[in-house]
CSV table of C-alpha atoms in Angstrom, one decimal:
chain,number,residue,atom,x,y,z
A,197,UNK,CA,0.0,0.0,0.0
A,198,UNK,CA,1.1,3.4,-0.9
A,199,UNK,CA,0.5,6.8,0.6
A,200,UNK,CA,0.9,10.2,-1.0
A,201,UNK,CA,0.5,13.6,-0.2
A,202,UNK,CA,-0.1,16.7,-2.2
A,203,UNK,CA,-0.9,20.1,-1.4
A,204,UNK,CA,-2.8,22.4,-3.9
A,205,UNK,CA,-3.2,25.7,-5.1
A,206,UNK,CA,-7.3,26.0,-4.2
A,207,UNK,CA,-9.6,28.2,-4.2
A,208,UNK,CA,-11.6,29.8,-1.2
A,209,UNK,CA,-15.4,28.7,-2.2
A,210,UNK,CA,-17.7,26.6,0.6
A,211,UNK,CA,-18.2,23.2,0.5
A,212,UNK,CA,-20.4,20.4,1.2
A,213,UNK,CA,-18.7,17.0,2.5
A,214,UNK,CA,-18.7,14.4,0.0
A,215,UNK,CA,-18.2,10.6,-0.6
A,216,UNK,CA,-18.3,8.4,-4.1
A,217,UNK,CA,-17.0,5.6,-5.4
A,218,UNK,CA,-17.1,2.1,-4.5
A,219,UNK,CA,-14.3,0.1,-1.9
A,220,UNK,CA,-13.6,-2.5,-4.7
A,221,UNK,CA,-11.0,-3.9,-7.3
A,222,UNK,CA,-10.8,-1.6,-9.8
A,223,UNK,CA,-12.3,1.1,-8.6
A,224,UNK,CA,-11.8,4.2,-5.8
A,225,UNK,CA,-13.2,6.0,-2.8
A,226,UNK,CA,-13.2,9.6,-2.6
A,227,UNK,CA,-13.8,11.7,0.3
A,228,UNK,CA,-14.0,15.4,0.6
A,229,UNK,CA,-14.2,17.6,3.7
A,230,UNK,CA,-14.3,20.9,4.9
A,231,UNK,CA,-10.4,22.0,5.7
A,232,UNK,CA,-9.5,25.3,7.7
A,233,UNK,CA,-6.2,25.6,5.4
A,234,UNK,CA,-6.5,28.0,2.0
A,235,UNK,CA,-5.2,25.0,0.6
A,236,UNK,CA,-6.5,21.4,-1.1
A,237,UNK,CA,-4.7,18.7,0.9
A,238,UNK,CA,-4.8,15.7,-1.3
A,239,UNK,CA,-4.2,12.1,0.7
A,240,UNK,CA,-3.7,9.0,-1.9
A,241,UNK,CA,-3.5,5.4,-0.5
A,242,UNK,CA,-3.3,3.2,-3.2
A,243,UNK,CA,-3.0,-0.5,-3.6
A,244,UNK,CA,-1.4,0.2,-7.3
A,245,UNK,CA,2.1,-0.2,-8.0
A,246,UNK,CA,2.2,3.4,-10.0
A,247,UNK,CA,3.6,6.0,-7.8
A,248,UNK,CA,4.1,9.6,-7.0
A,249,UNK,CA,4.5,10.7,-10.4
A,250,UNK,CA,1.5,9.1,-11.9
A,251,UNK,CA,-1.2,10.9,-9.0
A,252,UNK,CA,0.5,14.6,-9.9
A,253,UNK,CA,-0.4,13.9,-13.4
A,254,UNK,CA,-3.6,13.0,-12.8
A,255,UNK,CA,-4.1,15.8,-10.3
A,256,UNK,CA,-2.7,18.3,-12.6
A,257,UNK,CA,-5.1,17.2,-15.5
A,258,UNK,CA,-8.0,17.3,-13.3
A,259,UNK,CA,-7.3,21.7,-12.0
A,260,UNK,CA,-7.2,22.6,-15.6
A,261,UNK,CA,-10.5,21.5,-16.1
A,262,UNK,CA,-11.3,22.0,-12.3
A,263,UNK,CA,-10.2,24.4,-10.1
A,264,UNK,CA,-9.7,22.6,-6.7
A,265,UNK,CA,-11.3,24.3,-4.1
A,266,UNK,CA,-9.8,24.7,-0.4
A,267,UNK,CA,-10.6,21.0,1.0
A,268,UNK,CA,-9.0,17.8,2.3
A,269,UNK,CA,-9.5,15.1,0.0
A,270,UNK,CA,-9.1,11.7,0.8
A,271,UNK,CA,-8.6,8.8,-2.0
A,272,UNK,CA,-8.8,5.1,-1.6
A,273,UNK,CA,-7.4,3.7,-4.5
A,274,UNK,CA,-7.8,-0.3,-5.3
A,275,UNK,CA,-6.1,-0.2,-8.6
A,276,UNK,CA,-8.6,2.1,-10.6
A,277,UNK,CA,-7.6,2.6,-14.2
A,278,UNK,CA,-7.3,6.4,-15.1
A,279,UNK,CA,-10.8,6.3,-17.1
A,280,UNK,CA,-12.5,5.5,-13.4
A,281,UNK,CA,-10.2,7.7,-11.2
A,282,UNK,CA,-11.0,10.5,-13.2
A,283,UNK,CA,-14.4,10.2,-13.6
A,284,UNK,CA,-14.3,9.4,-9.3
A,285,UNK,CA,-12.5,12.7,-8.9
A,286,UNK,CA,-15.2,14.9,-10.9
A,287,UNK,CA,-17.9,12.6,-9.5
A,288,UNK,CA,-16.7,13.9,-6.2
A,289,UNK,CA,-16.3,17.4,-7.0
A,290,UNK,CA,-19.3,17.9,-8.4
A,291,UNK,CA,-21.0,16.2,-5.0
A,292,UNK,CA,-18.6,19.0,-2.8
A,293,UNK,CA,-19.8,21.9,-5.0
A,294,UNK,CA,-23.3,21.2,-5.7
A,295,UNK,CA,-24.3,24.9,-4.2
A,296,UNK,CA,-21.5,26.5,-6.2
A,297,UNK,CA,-22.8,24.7,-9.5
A,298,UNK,CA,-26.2,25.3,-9.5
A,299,UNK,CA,-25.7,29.3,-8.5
A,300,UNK,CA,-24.0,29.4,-12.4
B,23,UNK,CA,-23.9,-19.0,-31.9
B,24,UNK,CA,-22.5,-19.5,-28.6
B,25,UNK,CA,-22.4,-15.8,-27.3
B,26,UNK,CA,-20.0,-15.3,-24.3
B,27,UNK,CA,-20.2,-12.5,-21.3
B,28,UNK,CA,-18.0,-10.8,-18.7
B,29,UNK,CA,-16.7,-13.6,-16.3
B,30,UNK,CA,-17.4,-16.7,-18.2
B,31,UNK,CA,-14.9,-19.3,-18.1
B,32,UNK,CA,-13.2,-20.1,-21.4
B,33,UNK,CA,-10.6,-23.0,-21.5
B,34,UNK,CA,-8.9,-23.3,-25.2
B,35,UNK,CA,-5.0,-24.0,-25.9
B,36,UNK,CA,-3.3,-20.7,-24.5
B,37,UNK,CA,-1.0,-20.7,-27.4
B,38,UNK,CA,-3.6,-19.6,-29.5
B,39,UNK,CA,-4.5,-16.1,-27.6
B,40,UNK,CA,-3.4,-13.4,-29.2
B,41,UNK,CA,-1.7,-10.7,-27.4
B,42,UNK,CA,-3.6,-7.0,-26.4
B,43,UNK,CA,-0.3,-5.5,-27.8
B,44,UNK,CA,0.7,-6.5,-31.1
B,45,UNK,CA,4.0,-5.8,-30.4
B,46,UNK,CA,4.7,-8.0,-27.7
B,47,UNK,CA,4.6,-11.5,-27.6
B,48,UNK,CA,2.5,-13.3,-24.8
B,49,UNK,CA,4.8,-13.5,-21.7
B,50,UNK,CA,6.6,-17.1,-20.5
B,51,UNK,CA,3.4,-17.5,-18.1
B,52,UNK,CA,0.4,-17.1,-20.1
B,53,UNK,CA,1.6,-19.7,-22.3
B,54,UNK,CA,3.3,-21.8,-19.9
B,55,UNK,CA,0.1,-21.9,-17.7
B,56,UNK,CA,-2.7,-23.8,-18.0
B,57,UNK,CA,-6.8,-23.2,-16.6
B,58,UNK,CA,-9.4,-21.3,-18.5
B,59,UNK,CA,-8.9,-17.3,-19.7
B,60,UNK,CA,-12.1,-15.0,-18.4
B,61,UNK,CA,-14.0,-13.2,-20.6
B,62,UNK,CA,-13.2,-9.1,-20.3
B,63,UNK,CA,-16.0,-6.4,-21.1
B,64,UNK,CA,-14.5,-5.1,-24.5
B,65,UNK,CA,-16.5,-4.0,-27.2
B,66,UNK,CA,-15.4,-6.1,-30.1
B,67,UNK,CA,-15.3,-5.0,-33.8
B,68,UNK,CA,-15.7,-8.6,-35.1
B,69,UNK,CA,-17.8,-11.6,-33.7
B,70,UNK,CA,-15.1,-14.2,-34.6
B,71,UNK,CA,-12.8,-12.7,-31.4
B,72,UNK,CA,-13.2,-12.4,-27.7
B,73,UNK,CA,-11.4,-10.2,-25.2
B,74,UNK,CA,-10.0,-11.9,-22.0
B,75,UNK,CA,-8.1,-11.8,-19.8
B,76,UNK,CA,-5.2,-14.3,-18.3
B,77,UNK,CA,-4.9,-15.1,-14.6
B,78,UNK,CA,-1.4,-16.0,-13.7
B,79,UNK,CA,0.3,-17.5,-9.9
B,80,UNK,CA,0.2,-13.7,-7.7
B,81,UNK,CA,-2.1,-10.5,-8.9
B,82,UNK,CA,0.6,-8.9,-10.8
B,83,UNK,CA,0.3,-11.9,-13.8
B,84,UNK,CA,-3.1,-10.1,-15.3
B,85,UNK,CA,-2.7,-10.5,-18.9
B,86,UNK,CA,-5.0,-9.0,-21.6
B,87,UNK,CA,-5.4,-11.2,-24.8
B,88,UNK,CA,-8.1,-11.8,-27.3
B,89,UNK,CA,-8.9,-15.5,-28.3
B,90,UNK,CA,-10.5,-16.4,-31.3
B,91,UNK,CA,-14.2,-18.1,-31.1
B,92,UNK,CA,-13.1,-21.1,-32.9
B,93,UNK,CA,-10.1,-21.9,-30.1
B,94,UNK,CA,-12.7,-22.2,-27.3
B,95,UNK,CA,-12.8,-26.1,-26.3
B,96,UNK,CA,-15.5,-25.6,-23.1
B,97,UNK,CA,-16.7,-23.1,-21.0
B,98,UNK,CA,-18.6,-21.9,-17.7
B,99,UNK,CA,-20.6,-19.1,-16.6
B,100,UNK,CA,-20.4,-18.2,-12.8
B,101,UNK,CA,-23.8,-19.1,-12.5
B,102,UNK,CA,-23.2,-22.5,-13.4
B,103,UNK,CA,-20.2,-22.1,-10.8
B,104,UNK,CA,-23.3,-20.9,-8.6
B,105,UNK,CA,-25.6,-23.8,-9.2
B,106,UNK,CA,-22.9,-26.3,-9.2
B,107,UNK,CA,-22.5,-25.9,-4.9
B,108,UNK,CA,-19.3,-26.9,-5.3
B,109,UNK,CA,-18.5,-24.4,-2.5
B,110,UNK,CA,-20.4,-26.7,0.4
B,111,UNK,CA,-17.9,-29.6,-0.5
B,112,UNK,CA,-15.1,-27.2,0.1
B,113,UNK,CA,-12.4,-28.7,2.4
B,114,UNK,CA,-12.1,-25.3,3.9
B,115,UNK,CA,-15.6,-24.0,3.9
B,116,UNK,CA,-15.6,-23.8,7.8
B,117,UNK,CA,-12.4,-21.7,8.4
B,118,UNK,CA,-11.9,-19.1,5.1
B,119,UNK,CA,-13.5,-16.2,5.3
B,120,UNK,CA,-14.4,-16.1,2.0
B,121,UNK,CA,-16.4,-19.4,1.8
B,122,UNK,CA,-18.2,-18.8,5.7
B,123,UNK,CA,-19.2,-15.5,3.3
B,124,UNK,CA,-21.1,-17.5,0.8
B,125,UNK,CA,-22.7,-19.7,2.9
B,126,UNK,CA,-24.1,-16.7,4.6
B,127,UNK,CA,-24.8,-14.6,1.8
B,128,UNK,CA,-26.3,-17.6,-0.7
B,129,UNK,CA,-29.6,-18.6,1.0
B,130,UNK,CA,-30.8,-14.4,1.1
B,131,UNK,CA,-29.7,-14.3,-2.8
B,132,UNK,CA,-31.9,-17.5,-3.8
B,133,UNK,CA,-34.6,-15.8,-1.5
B,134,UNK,CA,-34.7,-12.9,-4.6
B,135,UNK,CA,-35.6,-13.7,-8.0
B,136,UNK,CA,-32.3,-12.9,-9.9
B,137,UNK,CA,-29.7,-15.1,-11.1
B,138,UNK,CA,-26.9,-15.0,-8.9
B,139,UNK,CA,-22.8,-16.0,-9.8
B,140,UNK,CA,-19.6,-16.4,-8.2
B,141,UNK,CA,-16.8,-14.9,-10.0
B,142,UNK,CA,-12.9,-13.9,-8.8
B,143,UNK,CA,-11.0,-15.9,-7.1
B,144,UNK,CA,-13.4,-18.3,-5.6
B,145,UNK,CA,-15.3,-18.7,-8.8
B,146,UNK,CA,-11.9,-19.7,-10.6
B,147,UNK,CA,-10.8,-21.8,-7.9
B,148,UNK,CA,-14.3,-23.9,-7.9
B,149,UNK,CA,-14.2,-24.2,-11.6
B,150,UNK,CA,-10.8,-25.5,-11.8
B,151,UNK,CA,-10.1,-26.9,-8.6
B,152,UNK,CA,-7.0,-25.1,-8.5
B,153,UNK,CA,-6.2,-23.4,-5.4
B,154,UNK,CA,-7.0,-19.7,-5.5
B,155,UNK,CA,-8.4,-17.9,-2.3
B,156,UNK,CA,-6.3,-17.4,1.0
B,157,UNK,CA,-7.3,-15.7,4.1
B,158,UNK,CA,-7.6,-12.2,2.7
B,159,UNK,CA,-10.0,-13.0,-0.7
B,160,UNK,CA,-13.4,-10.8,-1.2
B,161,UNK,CA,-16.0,-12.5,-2.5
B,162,UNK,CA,-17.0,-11.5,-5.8
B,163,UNK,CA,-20.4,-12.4,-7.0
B,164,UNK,CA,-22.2,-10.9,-9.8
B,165,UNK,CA,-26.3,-10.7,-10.4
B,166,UNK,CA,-28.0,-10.8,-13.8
B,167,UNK,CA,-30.8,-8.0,-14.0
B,168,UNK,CA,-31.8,-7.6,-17.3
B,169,UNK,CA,-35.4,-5.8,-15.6
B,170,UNK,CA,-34.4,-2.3,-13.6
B,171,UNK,CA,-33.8,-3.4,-10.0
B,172,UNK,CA,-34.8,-0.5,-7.7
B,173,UNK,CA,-32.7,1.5,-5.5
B,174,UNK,CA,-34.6,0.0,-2.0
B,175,UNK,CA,-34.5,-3.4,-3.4
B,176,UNK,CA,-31.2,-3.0,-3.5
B,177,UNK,CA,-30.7,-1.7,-0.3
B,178,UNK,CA,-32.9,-4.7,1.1
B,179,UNK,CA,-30.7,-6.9,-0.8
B,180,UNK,CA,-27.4,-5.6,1.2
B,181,UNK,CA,-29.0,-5.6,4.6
B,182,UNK,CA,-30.0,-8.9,4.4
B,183,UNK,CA,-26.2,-9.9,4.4
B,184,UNK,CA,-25.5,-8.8,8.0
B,185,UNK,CA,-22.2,-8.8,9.4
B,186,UNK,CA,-19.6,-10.9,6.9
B,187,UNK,CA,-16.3,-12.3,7.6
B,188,UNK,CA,-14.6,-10.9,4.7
B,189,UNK,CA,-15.3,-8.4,1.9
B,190,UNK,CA,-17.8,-8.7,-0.4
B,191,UNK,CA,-18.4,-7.0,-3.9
B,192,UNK,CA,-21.6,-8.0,-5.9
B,193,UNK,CA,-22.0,-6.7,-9.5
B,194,UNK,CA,-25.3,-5.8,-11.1
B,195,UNK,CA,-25.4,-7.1,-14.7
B,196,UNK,CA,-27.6,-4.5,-16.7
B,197,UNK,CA,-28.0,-4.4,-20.3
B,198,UNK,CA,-25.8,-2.0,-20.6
B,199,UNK,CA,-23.0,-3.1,-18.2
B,200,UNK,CA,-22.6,-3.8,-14.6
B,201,UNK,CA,-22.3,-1.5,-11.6
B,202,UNK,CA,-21.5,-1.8,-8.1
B,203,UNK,CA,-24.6,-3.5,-5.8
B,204,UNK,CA,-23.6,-1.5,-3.0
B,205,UNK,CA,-23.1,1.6,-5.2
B,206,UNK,CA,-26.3,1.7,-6.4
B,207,UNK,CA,-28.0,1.4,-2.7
B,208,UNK,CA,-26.3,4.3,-2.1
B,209,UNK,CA,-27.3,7.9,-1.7
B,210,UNK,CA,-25.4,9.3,-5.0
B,211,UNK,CA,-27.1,10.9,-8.0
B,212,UNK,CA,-24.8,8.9,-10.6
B,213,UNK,CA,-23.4,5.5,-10.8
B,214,UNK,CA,-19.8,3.9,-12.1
B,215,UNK,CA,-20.9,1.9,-15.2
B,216,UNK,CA,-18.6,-0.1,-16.6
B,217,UNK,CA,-19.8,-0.6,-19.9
B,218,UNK,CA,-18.2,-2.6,-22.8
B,219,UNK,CA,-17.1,0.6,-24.1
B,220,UNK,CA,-15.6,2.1,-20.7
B,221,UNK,CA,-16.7,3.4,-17.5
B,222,UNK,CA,-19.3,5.8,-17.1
B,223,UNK,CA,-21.5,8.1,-14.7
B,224,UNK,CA,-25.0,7.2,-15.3
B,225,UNK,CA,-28.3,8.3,-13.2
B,226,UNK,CA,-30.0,4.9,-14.8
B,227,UNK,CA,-27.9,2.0,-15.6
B,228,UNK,CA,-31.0,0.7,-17.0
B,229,UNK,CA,-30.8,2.5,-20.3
B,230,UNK,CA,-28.0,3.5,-22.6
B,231,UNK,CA,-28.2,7.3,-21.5
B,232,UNK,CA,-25.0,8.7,-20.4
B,233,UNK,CA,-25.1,11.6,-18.1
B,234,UNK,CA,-22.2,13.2,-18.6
């Protein structure tokens, strides 16, 4: 098992607490939460051999198309291919900034 | 035609498979290993392939192939792994996890009407009788539902299990892929479905309709 963590530029917008995804082979948990920091804190355990390099790619794909907002994110990671982590992380997003998105 | 789905069984001469990537050959342990290939949820361009996948000695030897129709000697579906009880012979159905699972979690799924499977580790080892599960196995059952199952069905389903010694991951077979059982009692808007084309967020896994 592998840990990693990344801290993110974020953005200061409230949030609601969310949880997707499934506890499973081949798939992810994601977990967001209300953090007092002006920053995302991003937590990755993963069972996958891929490391450090792989989740700041991924991460930095995801803020161009999302800013993060200020949060702790939490990510359980059971060997998801990039297709499912990604639609996870949006899944998740979308969940923490339900208020934010329907404002727009 | 014999059509074949996601899980199934295939056993055929391993020599034939032909590898994902052209460009490499099949690795010393696909072709040096014997037991059946399973059937992976790839949408195929021509009827006369299949996509599967190898299972090797440890969970790094995963191997993605594609066997040809006409190489396919026998096969079995998880349900007939389901039906064939094979499980209550099981020298070890009274101290692993995974098997005191099954014998909790079988009588509530005959109590529905939905056709019920055992696939993983547990399905391959009771097809094959080679030794698969340890200690730490999930069991990994799939349901067929080709009719919508609803949400509190669902949810009614899961409950039923109680407390289990180990894991457990059941798969809803739609007709347009298979999600999570758990997943869908949940509280979330959209699902993960994993569809022969890829994975998707869908509100109703019931119809092709992609959300987003």
């Amino acid at each position: 098992m592998n840990t990693f963590h990344f801290t993110r530029p974020a953005r200061n917008v409230p949030i609601d607490r969310a949880l997707v995804g499934y506890v499973g082979s081949g798939d992810l948990e994601v977990m967001i939460d209300n953090s007092d920091q002006p920053q995302a804190d991003i937590y990755i355990h993963s069972s996958a051999e891929q490391g450090e390099q792989r989740w700041l790619s991924i991460i930095e794909r995801l803020e161009v198309a999302h800013p993060l907002p200020a949060m702790r994110m939490d990510i359980h990671d059971f060997s998801a291919t990039p297709g499912v982590i990604r639609l996870r992380l949006e899944q998740a997003l979308e969940q923490a900034l339900a208020k934010e998105l329907s404002y727009e | 035609m014999m059509t074949w789905q996601a899980h199934d069984l295939l056993w055929l001469d391993r020599s034939s498979l032909i590898a994902k990537d052209e460009t490499q050959g099949l690795p010393y342990w696909v072709t040096e290993g014997n037991g059946p290939v399973v059937v992976r949820r790839e949408k195929m361009a021509t009827t006369t392939l299949i996509a599967v996948g190898v299972r090797g000695a440890n969970k790094r030897q995963r191997y993605a192939a594609y066997a040809s129709v006409g190489a396919v000697q026998s096969s079995i579906t998880p349900y007939d792994i389901a039906k064939g009880q094979a499980w209550m012979e099981h020298p070890d159905r009274f101290t692993m996890p995974v098997l005191q699972a099954l014998a909790s979690v079988a009588p509530v799924l005959d109590g529905y009407d939905l056709p019920w499977g055992i696939t993983g580790s547990l399905g391959y080892e009771l097809a094959t009788g080679e030794q698969q599960i340890h200690a730490d196995s999930d069991l990994d059952l799939v349901i067929q539902s080709p009719e919508p199952l609803t949400k509190s069905c669902a949810r009614d389903i899961w409950q039923n299990f109680g407390e289990l010694p180990c894991r457990l991951d059941i798969q809803i077979e739609t007709p347009t892929g298979a999600i999570a059982l758990l997943e869908w009692a949940g509280q979330s808007q959209t699902v993960l479905l994993k569809s022969e084309t890829g994975p998707f967020l869908v509100r109703d896994p019931w119809r092709e309709e992609v959300s987003l």
